[in-house]
Structure formats: C-alpha cells, structure tokens
Amino acid sequence: MGSERFKADVIVVGAGLSGMVAAHESVLRGRRVLLLDQEGPQSLGGQAFWSLGGLFMIDTPEQRRMGIRDSAELAYRDWMGSAQFDRPEDANPRKLAEGFIDWAAGDMRGWLQGFGMRWFPVVGWAERGGAGAHGHGNSVPRFHITWGTGTGVVAPFTQLMQDHAAAGKLRLAFRHRVTELVTTNGAVTGIAGEVLEDSDAPRGQSTPRSVTGQFEHAAEAVILTTGGIGANHDLVRQHWPTDRLGPAPKRMVSGVPDYVDGKMHAIAAEAGAGLINEDRMWHYCEGVQNWNPIWPNHGIRILPGPSSMWFDAKGNRMEAPCLPGFDTLSTLRRILQAGEHSWFILTQKIIEKEFALSGSEQNPDLTSGSWREVLKSLLGKGATAAVEAFKDHGADFIVADDLDTLVGRMNALTPDAPVILDHLRAQIEARDGQLDNPFAKDAQITAIRGARAYRGDRLIRTAKPHAILDPANGPLIAVRLNILTRKSLGGLHSDTKGRVLTPKGSVLPGLYAAGEVCGFGGGGYHGYNALEGTFLGGCLYSGRLAGQNA
C-alpha cells in the first residue's frame, strides 16, 4: 500500500461549490493549490450540482422587471427577523450575514455574470413567513433560478478547475479521504488520510470505501469545504433541537447523497476547532420518496404553490403560518406535534399549475437552459413530466375520483395513523365555502389571492382559486409528506476572513472553512431560519472569503 506526500501553499478539502470557489480564488493569488475529494471526478461540484440553482439576490433587474421593489435595508430586516440571533457566539455569524447581504445587493450578480450565469426572468417568492412583519420570511420575491439550475452554477467552476489543473496551477486528487488534520505547535500544517479504490459509479451513487493507499500532505493553509451532516441521520438526531421542534422523527428521507456524513466536524474538533450552533438545522417538511432513487433513502422536496390543503397526521388542517411555502420551521414543529408525516390534499388543476420538484434532475427544462423546453413544459397539458411521473409511480402519491376512495387509500398507506373521513370532508367543505364571494376569513384563501397579486405567481405558480371537492377540478390527489433532511445551519466557528476559531474563540492558525461545514459562514450565518437561495449564495460568498485569505 503506497504513500503520497505533497507540499502546497493551500489545500482545499472538498470539491463542491465552495471548495472550487476557494481553490479558484487561491489560484488567482498565485497560490499553489491542492484540491481533494473522497469521491471521483464525476462528482466534481458536489451537492450543488443537484440543486435548483436558486440564488438570493437583492434589487436586481429581474426583480425590477417584475415590479418588485427591494433594497438591502429591507433584506437586512427580513434576514435579522428570520435569523433571531440570540447567542453570544452569534457575533461572527451576524457579521457574515451582514457581509453577504451587502454582496447580494451589490457585486454578486455582476461577478456571477462574469462566469456566464444568467437567470430565469420570473423571480420566485420562497419562505413567505406569514406571521408578522418583524419575524421570519421574505417580504418580496428574491429567489433567482439560474439558467441551467445547479448544474449551471457548478459548470463554470468545474471548467476553471480543469483549466487551472491543465495550466499546472492546481492539483486535483480524487478518491482521497482525509482522516486527520496534521498540527505542529498548535497550528494546522497539513492533512493525512486514505486513498480509496477508483470508482466509476454515477454521480451521487454510493461508492466503495476500500483503501488502496495512504497520504500526508503539507500546506501553509488548509480550507475545509466538506459539507454538512444531512445523510448521517444518527448525527442529525444527536443534534436535533428537541426543546424547539419536538422529538426527532424515527423515519426521515435523505435530500443529500450518503457522503454528506459530517465526519469532518469531529476530525476538525480533534485538531482544536470550535463548533457552534450544531442544533440549528434546515430540514424540509415536503419530502417524498424518489421513485427512481440515485442515493440511499433518496427523497425529493416538493416546491408547492400556496393552494394545497395541508393536514397533519391526525387529519387536522394546519393553521397559518403553516401553509405551503411560508414558514418551514414553524410547520416542522407543528407536524411533529401530531406525528411524523403530513398530507397535502389537492386537485389536478393545482398540481398542474403549482407543483414543482426541487433539483436539477427534476427540472430538465430549466437545466437545459432552453426557452423552448421551458415553454413546452409550462404550456403543455398536465403537470410537468417529472411531477406526473411521481404521481404515477411515487409511493407517497394517491389519486382518486372522490374523497371516500381517497381517504380509504390514505389510511391503507398509513394504517397506524388513520384520518377520519367526515372530519376531513368538513374541513375541506368549509374551505370551499369561502370561495363564494371576494371576501374570506380563511387565511389560506387570503394568501392565495395575495400570491396572485404578484405577476410571477399568477403566471406560473398559483392556480385560480377553485373548490377542492368539485369533480370538475379533479381527480383528487393526496400526497404523504415526509421529513426530508437537508442542511446544517451550524458547524465550524469561523470569522470574517474564513479562519476557523478554537472553542475559546481564538484563531486556530492554518485552518479555514467555507460552505456548509461552517454553517455557510461564521458557524451559522442563517441563525435559526433560512430565506432560501442563501445556501448556494453562502457557498459562493464564504468560498471567496476563504480563498482570498488562506
């Protein structure tokens, strides 16, 4: 079994989006860079490849063309109302959040345009809040979907890595798993680990872990960009905030490949790194089992419009702000008060207009970057092909012509948590009765009408209000929703230069971090709640900082 040794100026551990950005910025400074990843070259770009490519940007031409008035000041109020920073260790996360907001309202869009990125003209309105102006949520639409989705965000940096490697400015080392940070006199001076056997498994699939060699590489600076803990459900449960959300579900689906295991957190801690806000997480409520999985326990998130009726496991309709697309953590807490799953009940008209699925592979029209494909998808009969495939094949989807049959099939799917037909019918009839005139006391009906006041939602994301139980709008559809693990909002404590700090708050010399491993900046720049589009944005922002300073 052979052993490798190499001396670099900067070593970047993790070849996802933040790692590639950090490597690129280091190369621009004339640094000799080594970029490692435990997966193969086919996985260059990491999780970002699978994303929808949404970016949180402020006061953009896309927003202005849609009649959206935005500003850094409004975004700052939204962010702080959502983050709810309340811990002494939130000082650095707050500074990173302030820096990101300034960048998102300033140079971010132009910088990305320089790499060839462009955005879908309709800006999405994610995480609408729904409780109060001082609390969580986006006051205006800010979710800019990149043409090409996550693959379009990753592609220019993947090409840069290959170009830098060809020019001798960057060394790529795939199938290299770091198991130790080497320290000398209290400073991180290198890495050590194992070379894994080669694998040609497609991106995202599990790969073998057989060891074929060892390595130990030295550097002036090491940047960790190894991601979060979303696929390690034992670790998710270990850090689960039971006091805030209730007990962790016994069953969850994974929104990330199994290499997102969080092992680097413990390795860094052994070398003297501090970890903060590990109990802050961002898991989704609208997860469904992928009928055509890529990784183990593969779940996909539904991106719903505002019209589906949302019921807890006991069949009780959830109240505002627990409406589709409004407040993820409040809804997660509410779901767990009644069980571990929840239900959407909707019509064919709603699924055709409002359902989208998160991820590049579920949105081939946007991923293609072709207007022709997008228009064909929007104007075609029925829901998108990806959504129809889930409706036809997904284990969590039920279709029926009447409510009696629908509820019978729902209870067959969850026999340990049956819902009562008459109770469900009464709630749906009450909701339908609110549509007889332009006034309503139903919060969701008011929210639907508010959504349709935004041109983007009216055009492509919100169905015209209609009665759920009217057969003309059918068939009826029920979707069992699972908790979907996704993002870590805490992690390695870092400062505004990307330097990792010790548990006492001093700089750990030689060690930097970027991306999800440090909570997308500072050890959790979101605070408790994410405003969406801030994960890819955080990878870009924190990757730049680390690469410019390491």
Coordinates of C-alpha atoms in Angstrom, one line a residue:
M1 CA 0.0 0.0 0.0
G2 CA 1.7 3.2 -1.2
S3 CA 2.0 6.5 0.5
E4 CA 1.8 10.0 -1.1
R5 CA 3.4 13.3 0.0
F6 CA 3.0 16.7 -1.5
K7 CA 3.7 20.3 -0.4
A8 CA 1.2 23.0 -1.3
D9 CA 0.5 26.6 -0.3
V10 CA -3.2 25.9 0.1
I11 CA -5.0 22.6 0.5
V12 CA -8.8 22.6 -0.1
V13 CA -10.6 19.6 1.3
G14 CA -13.9 19.0 -0.6
A15 CA -14.5 19.7 -4.3
G16 CA -18.0 21.0 -4.0
L17 CA -19.1 24.5 -5.0
S18 CA -17.5 26.3 -2.0
G19 CA -14.3 24.3 -2.4
M20 CA -14.0 25.1 -6.1
V21 CA -14.6 28.8 -5.5
A22 CA -12.0 28.8 -2.7
A23 CA -9.5 27.0 -4.9
H24 CA -10.1 29.4 -7.8
E25 CA -9.6 32.5 -5.6
S26 CA -6.4 31.0 -4.2
V27 CA -5.1 30.3 -7.7
L28 CA -5.8 33.9 -8.6
R29 CA -3.5 35.0 -5.8
G30 CA -0.7 32.9 -7.2
R31 CA -1.0 30.2 -4.6
R32 CA -0.1 26.6 -5.3
V33 CA -3.3 24.7 -4.6
L34 CA -4.2 21.0 -3.9
L35 CA -7.9 20.2 -4.2
L36 CA -9.0 16.9 -2.7
D37 CA -12.3 15.0 -2.6
Q38 CA -13.2 11.5 -1.4
E39 CA -15.5 11.0 -4.4
G40 CA -14.4 10.6 -8.1
P41 CA -14.0 13.3 -10.8
Q42 CA -17.6 12.6 -11.9
S43 CA -18.8 14.1 -8.6
L44 CA -16.9 17.4 -9.0
G45 CA -19.3 20.1 -7.8
G46 CA -20.8 18.1 -5.0
Q47 CA -24.3 18.7 -3.8
A48 CA -24.7 22.0 -5.7
F49 CA -25.0 20.0 -8.9
W50 CA -28.3 18.6 -7.7
S51 CA -29.8 21.9 -6.6
L52 CA -32.4 24.0 -8.3
G53 CA -29.8 26.8 -8.7
G54 CA -31.7 29.4 -6.7
L55 CA -29.8 32.4 -5.6
F56 CA -30.9 35.1 -3.1
M57 CA -30.1 38.4 -4.7
I58 CA -31.4 41.9 -3.9
D59 CA -32.7 44.7 -6.1
T60 CA -31.9 43.0 -9.4
P61 CA -33.0 43.8 -12.9
E62 CA -35.1 40.6 -12.8
Q63 CA -36.9 41.9 -9.7
R64 CA -37.5 45.4 -11.2
R65 CA -38.9 44.0 -14.4
M66 CA -41.4 42.0 -12.3
G67 CA -42.5 45.1 -10.4
I68 CA -40.6 44.1 -7.2
R69 CA -39.1 46.9 -5.1
D70 CA -36.3 45.6 -3.0
S71 CA -33.4 47.0 -1.1
A72 CA -30.5 46.0 1.2
E73 CA -32.3 47.6 4.1
L74 CA -35.5 45.6 3.6
A75 CA -33.4 42.4 3.1
Y76 CA -31.5 43.1 6.3
R77 CA -34.7 43.5 8.3
D78 CA -36.0 40.2 6.8
W79 CA -32.8 38.4 7.5
M80 CA -32.5 39.5 11.1
G81 CA -36.2 38.8 11.8
S82 CA -35.6 35.3 10.4
A83 CA -32.2 34.6 12.0
Q84 CA -33.3 35.7 15.5
F85 CA -29.6 35.7 16.6
D86 CA -29.7 35.2 20.4
R87 CA -26.4 33.7 21.5
P88 CA -23.0 35.2 22.3
E89 CA -21.4 33.1 19.7
D90 CA -23.7 34.6 17.0
A91 CA -21.4 37.6 16.7
N92 CA -19.4 36.2 13.8
P93 CA -22.4 34.7 12.1
R94 CA -24.2 38.1 12.2
K95 CA -21.1 39.8 10.7
L96 CA -21.1 37.2 7.9
A97 CA -24.8 37.7 7.3
E98 CA -24.3 41.5 7.0
G99 CA -21.4 41.0 4.6
F100 CA -23.5 38.6 2.5
I101 CA -26.4 41.0 2.3
D102 CA -24.2 43.8 1.1
W103 CA -22.7 41.5 -1.5
A104 CA -26.1 40.1 -2.6
A105 CA -27.3 43.7 -3.1
G106 CA -24.0 44.8 -4.8
D107 CA -21.3 42.9 -6.7
M108 CA -22.7 39.3 -6.5
R109 CA -24.8 39.4 -9.7
G110 CA -22.1 41.1 -11.8
W111 CA -19.5 38.7 -10.5
L112 CA -21.6 35.7 -11.5
Q113 CA -22.5 37.2 -14.8
G114 CA -18.7 37.3 -15.5
F115 CA -18.8 33.5 -15.4
G116 CA -21.6 33.4 -17.9
M117 CA -24.5 32.9 -15.5
R118 CA -28.0 34.2 -16.3
W119 CA -31.3 33.9 -14.6
F120 CA -34.9 32.9 -15.3
P121 CA -36.9 36.1 -15.6
V122 CA -39.6 35.2 -13.1
V123 CA -38.3 35.7 -9.5
G124 CA -39.6 33.1 -7.0
W125 CA -41.1 34.0 -3.7
A126 CA -39.8 31.4 -1.2
E127 CA -40.3 31.4 2.6
R128 CA -43.0 34.0 2.8
G129 CA -43.2 34.0 6.6
G130 CA -46.9 34.7 7.2
A131 CA -46.7 35.6 10.9
G132 CA -45.6 39.2 11.3
A133 CA -43.6 41.9 9.6
H134 CA -40.9 41.7 12.3
G135 CA -40.5 37.9 12.1
H136 CA -39.4 35.3 9.6
G137 CA -39.8 35.5 5.9
N138 CA -39.1 37.2 2.6
S139 CA -41.1 40.4 2.3
V140 CA -40.6 40.2 -1.5
P141 CA -39.6 37.6 -4.1
R142 CA -35.8 37.2 -4.1
F143 CA -35.3 33.6 -5.4
H144 CA -33.4 33.8 -8.7
I145 CA -33.3 30.5 -10.6
T146 CA -30.1 30.2 -12.6
W147 CA -30.5 29.1 -16.2
G148 CA -29.1 25.5 -16.1
T149 CA -30.2 25.1 -12.4
G150 CA -27.5 23.8 -10.1
T151 CA -25.5 22.4 -13.0
G152 CA -25.4 25.9 -14.5
V153 CA -23.9 27.3 -11.2
V154 CA -21.4 24.5 -11.0
A155 CA -20.3 24.3 -14.6
P156 CA -18.1 27.4 -14.9
F157 CA -16.2 26.5 -11.7
T158 CA -15.8 22.9 -12.9
Q159 CA -14.3 24.2 -16.1
L160 CA -12.0 26.5 -14.1
M161 CA -10.7 23.6 -12.0
Q162 CA -9.8 21.7 -15.2
D163 CA -8.2 24.8 -16.7
H164 CA -6.2 25.5 -13.6
A165 CA -5.1 21.9 -13.4
A166 CA -4.0 21.9 -17.1
A167 CA -2.0 25.0 -16.5
G168 CA -0.2 23.5 -13.6
K169 CA -1.7 25.9 -11.1
L170 CA -3.9 23.4 -9.3
R171 CA -3.5 19.7 -8.5
L172 CA -6.6 17.6 -8.3
A173 CA -6.7 14.5 -6.0
F174 CA -9.9 12.5 -6.2
R175 CA -10.8 9.4 -4.0
H176 CA -8.7 10.9 -1.2
R177 CA -10.4 10.7 2.2
V178 CA -9.0 12.9 4.9
T179 CA -8.9 11.3 8.3
E180 CA -6.6 13.7 10.2
L181 CA -5.6 17.3 10.3
V182 CA -1.9 17.5 11.0
T183 CA -0.9 20.0 13.6
T184 CA 2.5 21.5 14.6
N185 CA 2.9 23.7 17.6
G186 CA -0.8 24.4 17.8
A187 CA -1.2 25.2 14.1
V188 CA -2.7 23.1 11.3
T189 CA 0.1 22.4 8.9
G190 CA -1.4 19.6 6.7
I191 CA -3.7 16.7 6.2
A192 CA -3.4 12.9 6.3
G193 CA -5.7 10.2 5.1
E194 CA -6.5 7.3 2.9
V195 CA -6.6 6.8 -0.9
L196 CA -9.8 4.9 -1.9
E197 CA -10.2 2.5 -4.7
D198 CA -11.3 4.1 -8.0
S199 CA -15.0 4.0 -8.8
D200 CA -16.9 4.9 -12.0
A201 CA -20.2 4.9 -10.1
P202 CA -22.5 7.7 -11.5
R203 CA -22.6 11.0 -9.6
G204 CA -24.5 10.7 -6.3
Q205 CA -24.5 6.9 -6.0
S206 CA -22.7 5.2 -3.2
T207 CA -19.1 4.3 -3.8
P208 CA -16.8 1.7 -2.3
R209 CA -14.6 2.6 0.7
S210 CA -11.8 0.0 0.2
V211 CA -8.4 1.6 0.9
T212 CA -5.5 1.3 -1.6
G213 CA -3.0 3.8 -0.1
Q214 CA -2.1 6.5 2.4
F215 CA -1.2 10.1 2.0
E216 CA 0.1 13.0 4.1
H217 CA 0.3 16.5 2.5
A218 CA 1.6 19.7 4.0
A219 CA 0.5 23.3 3.4
E220 CA 0.6 26.8 4.8
A221 CA -3.2 26.8 4.9
V222 CA -6.0 24.1 4.9
I223 CA -9.5 25.1 3.8
L224 CA -12.3 22.7 4.8
T225 CA -15.3 22.7 2.5
T226 CA -16.7 19.2 3.3
G227 CA -20.4 20.0 3.7
G228 CA -22.9 19.1 6.4
I229 CA -24.5 16.1 8.2
G230 CA -27.7 15.6 6.2
A231 CA -27.2 12.0 5.2
N232 CA -26.0 10.9 8.7
H233 CA -29.4 10.6 10.4
D234 CA -27.8 9.4 13.6
L235 CA -25.8 12.7 13.8
V236 CA -28.9 14.6 12.8
R237 CA -30.8 13.0 15.7
Q238 CA -27.9 13.6 18.1
H239 CA -28.1 17.3 17.5
W240 CA -31.8 17.6 17.0
P241 CA -33.3 20.5 19.0
T242 CA -36.0 18.6 20.8
D243 CA -36.8 21.6 23.0
R244 CA -37.6 23.7 20.0
L245 CA -39.1 21.2 17.5
G246 CA -40.1 18.2 19.5
P247 CA -38.7 14.7 19.2
A248 CA -36.8 13.8 16.0
P249 CA -38.7 11.6 13.6
K250 CA -37.9 7.9 13.6
R251 CA -38.1 7.9 9.8
M252 CA -36.8 10.6 7.5
V253 CA -35.8 10.6 3.8
S254 CA -32.4 12.0 2.7
G255 CA -32.1 15.0 0.4
V256 CA -28.4 14.5 0.0
P257 CA -26.1 11.7 -1.1
D258 CA -24.6 9.4 1.6
Y259 CA -21.2 11.0 1.5
V260 CA -22.7 14.1 3.3
D261 CA -21.9 12.4 6.6
G262 CA -20.4 15.2 8.8
K263 CA -17.3 13.3 9.7
M264 CA -15.0 16.3 9.2
H265 CA -16.6 18.1 12.1
A266 CA -15.2 15.7 14.6
I267 CA -11.8 15.5 12.8
A268 CA -11.5 19.3 12.9
A269 CA -12.6 19.3 16.6
E270 CA -9.7 16.9 17.4
A271 CA -7.3 19.4 15.9
G272 CA -8.6 22.1 18.1
A273 CA -11.5 23.7 16.1
G274 CA -14.6 25.0 17.8
L275 CA -18.2 24.0 16.7
I276 CA -21.2 26.2 17.3
N277 CA -25.0 26.1 16.6
E278 CA -25.0 22.4 15.8
D279 CA -28.6 22.3 16.9
R280 CA -29.7 24.6 14.1
M281 CA -30.8 22.7 11.1
W282 CA -32.9 23.2 7.9
H283 CA -34.9 20.1 7.1
Y284 CA -37.9 20.3 4.8
C285 CA -41.5 19.2 5.5
E286 CA -42.5 18.3 1.9
G287 CA -40.3 15.3 1.2
V288 CA -41.4 12.4 -0.9
Q289 CA -39.6 9.2 -1.7
N290 CA -37.9 9.2 -5.0
W291 CA -39.5 6.5 -7.1
N292 CA -36.2 6.4 -9.2
P293 CA -33.5 6.9 -6.5
I294 CA -29.9 7.8 -7.0
W295 CA -28.6 7.6 -3.5
P296 CA -29.9 5.5 -0.5
N297 CA -33.2 6.6 1.0
H298 CA -33.4 9.3 -1.7
G299 CA -36.0 12.0 -1.0
I300 CA -37.1 14.9 -3.2
R301 CA -38.7 18.1 -2.0
I302 CA -42.0 19.3 -3.5
L303 CA -41.9 23.0 -4.1
P304 CA -45.6 23.8 -3.8
G305 CA -47.6 26.8 -4.7
P306 CA -49.9 28.2 -2.0
S307 CA -53.2 26.2 -2.7
S308 CA -52.8 22.6 -1.5
M309 CA -54.6 22.0 1.8
W310 CA -52.1 20.8 4.4
F311 CA -53.2 18.4 7.1
D312 CA -51.2 16.8 10.0
A313 CA -51.0 13.1 10.6
K314 CA -54.3 13.2 12.6
G315 CA -56.2 14.8 9.7
N316 CA -56.3 18.3 11.2
R317 CA -55.8 21.2 8.9
M318 CA -52.8 23.2 9.9
E319 CA -53.2 26.9 10.6
A320 CA -51.2 29.9 9.4
P321 CA -48.3 30.3 9.1
C322 CA -48.1 26.6 8.5
L323 CA -49.1 27.0 4.8
P324 CA -47.3 25.7 1.7
G325 CA -44.2 27.8 1.1
F326 CA -44.5 30.1 4.1
D327 CA -42.6 29.0 7.2
T328 CA -40.6 25.8 7.2
L329 CA -39.6 25.5 10.9
S330 CA -42.9 26.5 12.3
T331 CA -44.5 23.9 10.0
L332 CA -42.0 21.3 11.0
R333 CA -42.7 21.9 14.7
R334 CA -46.4 21.8 14.0
I335 CA -46.2 18.5 12.1
L336 CA -44.2 16.8 14.9
Q337 CA -46.9 17.7 17.4
A338 CA -49.2 15.2 15.7
G339 CA -47.0 12.6 14.3
E340 CA -44.1 12.2 11.8
H341 CA -45.8 12.8 8.4
S342 CA -48.4 15.1 7.0
W343 CA -50.7 15.3 4.0
F344 CA -51.3 17.6 1.0
I345 CA -54.8 17.3 -0.4
L346 CA -55.3 19.0 -3.8
T347 CA -56.7 18.7 -7.3
Q348 CA -55.4 18.0 -10.7
K349 CA -55.7 21.7 -11.5
I350 CA -53.5 22.6 -8.6
I351 CA -50.8 20.0 -9.3
E352 CA -50.7 21.2 -13.0
K353 CA -50.1 24.8 -12.1
E354 CA -48.3 24.7 -8.7
F355 CA -46.2 21.6 -8.2
A356 CA -42.5 21.7 -8.9
L357 CA -39.8 19.4 -7.6
S358 CA -36.6 20.6 -6.2
G359 CA -33.4 19.7 -8.0
S360 CA -31.7 19.9 -11.4
E361 CA -32.6 16.3 -12.4
Q362 CA -36.3 17.0 -11.8
N363 CA -36.3 20.2 -13.9
P364 CA -34.8 19.2 -17.3
D365 CA -36.4 22.3 -19.0
L366 CA -34.6 24.8 -16.8
T367 CA -31.5 22.6 -16.6
S368 CA -31.3 22.6 -20.4
G369 CA -31.3 26.4 -20.4
S370 CA -33.7 26.3 -23.4
W371 CA -36.6 28.7 -23.6
R372 CA -38.3 26.3 -26.0
E373 CA -38.1 23.5 -23.4
V374 CA -39.4 25.8 -20.6
L375 CA -42.3 27.0 -22.7
K376 CA -43.2 23.4 -23.8
S377 CA -43.2 22.4 -20.1
L378 CA -45.3 25.4 -19.0
L379 CA -47.8 25.3 -21.8
G380 CA -48.1 21.5 -22.2
K381 CA -51.1 19.6 -21.0
G382 CA -51.0 18.3 -17.4
A383 CA -48.2 18.8 -14.9
T384 CA -44.6 18.6 -15.8
A385 CA -43.3 15.2 -16.9
A386 CA -41.3 14.9 -13.6
V387 CA -44.4 15.6 -11.5
E388 CA -46.6 13.3 -13.5
A389 CA -44.0 10.5 -13.1
F390 CA -44.1 11.0 -9.3
K391 CA -47.9 11.0 -9.4
D392 CA -47.9 7.7 -11.4
H393 CA -45.1 5.9 -9.7
G394 CA -44.4 7.6 -6.3
A395 CA -45.1 5.6 -3.2
D396 CA -46.4 8.7 -1.5
F397 CA -49.0 9.8 -4.1
I398 CA -52.6 8.8 -4.1
V399 CA -55.1 9.6 -6.9
A400 CA -58.9 9.1 -6.7
D401 CA -62.1 10.4 -8.2
D402 CA -63.9 11.0 -4.8
L403 CA -62.9 11.8 -1.3
D404 CA -64.2 8.5 0.2
T405 CA -61.9 6.5 -2.1
L406 CA -59.0 8.9 -1.5
V407 CA -59.2 8.7 2.3
G408 CA -59.5 4.9 2.1
R409 CA -56.3 4.7 0.2
M410 CA -54.6 7.3 2.6
N411 CA -55.5 5.1 5.6
A412 CA -54.2 2.0 3.8
L413 CA -50.9 3.8 3.3
T414 CA -50.7 4.9 7.0
P415 CA -52.8 2.3 8.9
D416 CA -51.2 3.3 12.2
A417 CA -52.3 6.9 11.8
P418 CA -55.7 6.8 10.1
V419 CA -57.6 10.0 9.3
I420 CA -61.4 10.3 9.8
L421 CA -63.3 10.8 6.5
D422 CA -66.1 13.0 7.9
H423 CA -63.7 15.3 9.8
L424 CA -61.6 15.7 6.6
R425 CA -64.7 16.4 4.5
A426 CA -66.0 19.0 6.9
Q427 CA -62.7 21.0 6.8
I428 CA -62.5 20.9 3.0
E429 CA -66.1 21.9 2.6
A430 CA -65.6 24.8 5.0
R431 CA -62.6 26.0 2.9
D432 CA -64.5 25.6 -0.4
G433 CA -67.4 27.7 1.1
Q434 CA -65.0 30.6 1.4
L435 CA -64.8 31.0 -2.4
D436 CA -68.4 32.2 -3.0
N437 CA -67.5 35.9 -2.8
P438 CA -64.4 38.0 -2.9
F439 CA -64.2 38.2 0.9
A440 CA -62.9 35.4 3.1
K441 CA -61.9 34.7 6.7
D442 CA -59.7 31.7 5.7
A443 CA -56.0 32.7 6.0
Q444 CA -55.0 30.4 3.1
I445 CA -57.6 31.8 0.7
T446 CA -56.4 35.3 1.6
A447 CA -52.8 34.1 1.0
I448 CA -53.7 32.6 -2.4
R449 CA -55.3 35.9 -3.5
G450 CA -52.3 37.8 -2.3
A451 CA -50.0 35.5 -4.2
R452 CA -52.0 36.1 -7.4
A453 CA -51.4 39.8 -7.0
Y454 CA -47.8 39.1 -7.9
R455 CA -47.5 38.7 -11.7
G456 CA -44.9 35.9 -11.4
D457 CA -47.1 33.8 -9.2
R458 CA -50.3 34.4 -11.2
L459 CA -48.5 33.4 -14.5
I460 CA -46.8 30.2 -13.5
R461 CA -47.1 29.3 -9.8
T462 CA -50.6 29.9 -8.4
A463 CA -53.8 28.2 -9.6
K464 CA -57.0 30.2 -9.9
P465 CA -59.0 29.6 -6.6
H466 CA -61.5 26.7 -7.0
A467 CA -63.4 24.2 -4.9
I468 CA -61.4 21.1 -4.0
L469 CA -64.4 18.8 -3.9
D470 CA -65.9 19.9 -7.2
P471 CA -65.4 16.9 -9.6
A472 CA -64.8 19.3 -12.5
N473 CA -61.4 20.2 -10.9
G474 CA -60.4 16.6 -10.2
P475 CA -59.2 14.0 -9.8
L476 CA -58.4 14.4 -6.2
I477 CA -54.8 13.9 -5.1
A478 CA -53.3 13.2 -1.7
V479 CA -49.5 13.3 -1.0
R480 CA -48.0 11.8 2.1
L481 CA -45.2 14.2 3.1
N482 CA -42.1 13.0 4.9
I483 CA -39.4 15.0 6.8
L484 CA -36.5 15.5 4.4
T485 CA -33.0 16.0 5.8
R486 CA -31.0 18.7 4.0
K487 CA -28.9 21.5 5.5
S488 CA -26.8 22.1 8.6
L489 CA -27.2 25.8 9.8
G490 CA -24.3 25.5 12.3
G491 CA -20.8 24.0 12.2
L492 CA -17.2 25.2 12.5
H493 CA -16.9 28.6 14.1
S494 CA -15.2 30.9 11.7
D495 CA -14.5 34.7 11.4
T496 CA -15.0 37.2 8.6
K497 CA -11.7 36.0 6.9
G498 CA -12.8 32.4 6.9
R499 CA -10.4 31.5 9.7
V500 CA -11.5 28.7 11.9
L501 CA -11.7 29.5 15.6
T502 CA -11.0 27.4 18.7
P503 CA -13.7 26.6 21.3
K504 CA -12.4 29.7 23.3
G505 CA -12.8 32.0 20.2
S506 CA -9.1 32.5 19.2
V507 CA -7.9 31.8 15.7
L508 CA -6.7 28.3 15.0
P509 CA -3.6 29.0 12.8
G510 CA -3.6 27.5 9.4
L511 CA -7.2 26.3 9.2
Y512 CA -10.0 27.9 7.2
A513 CA -13.6 26.8 6.3
A514 CA -16.3 27.6 3.8
G515 CA -19.7 26.3 2.8
E516 CA -22.0 24.1 4.9
V517 CA -19.2 22.8 7.1
C518 CA -19.2 26.2 8.8
G519 CA -22.9 26.9 8.5
F520 CA -22.4 28.7 5.2
G521 CA -20.3 31.3 7.0
G522 CA -19.2 32.1 10.6
G523 CA -20.7 29.0 12.1
G524 CA -24.2 29.7 11.0
Y525 CA -25.0 32.9 9.2
H526 CA -28.7 32.0 8.8
G527 CA -29.4 31.9 12.5
Y528 CA -32.4 29.8 13.1
N529 CA -34.1 30.2 9.7
A530 CA -33.1 30.3 6.0
L531 CA -34.6 32.6 3.5
E532 CA -33.8 30.2 0.6
G533 CA -31.3 30.9 -2.2
T534 CA -28.9 31.5 0.7
F535 CA -27.2 28.1 0.6
L536 CA -25.6 28.3 -2.8
G537 CA -25.1 32.0 -2.1
G538 CA -23.4 31.2 1.2
C539 CA -21.1 28.7 -0.6
L540 CA -20.1 31.3 -3.1
Y541 CA -19.6 34.0 -0.5
S542 CA -17.7 32.0 2.1
G543 CA -15.7 30.2 -0.5
R544 CA -14.5 33.6 -1.9
L545 CA -13.5 34.8 1.6
A546 CA -11.6 31.7 2.5
G547 CA -9.8 31.6 -0.9
Q548 CA -8.9 35.3 -0.7
N549 CA -7.4 35.0 2.8
A550 CA -5.8 31.5 3.1

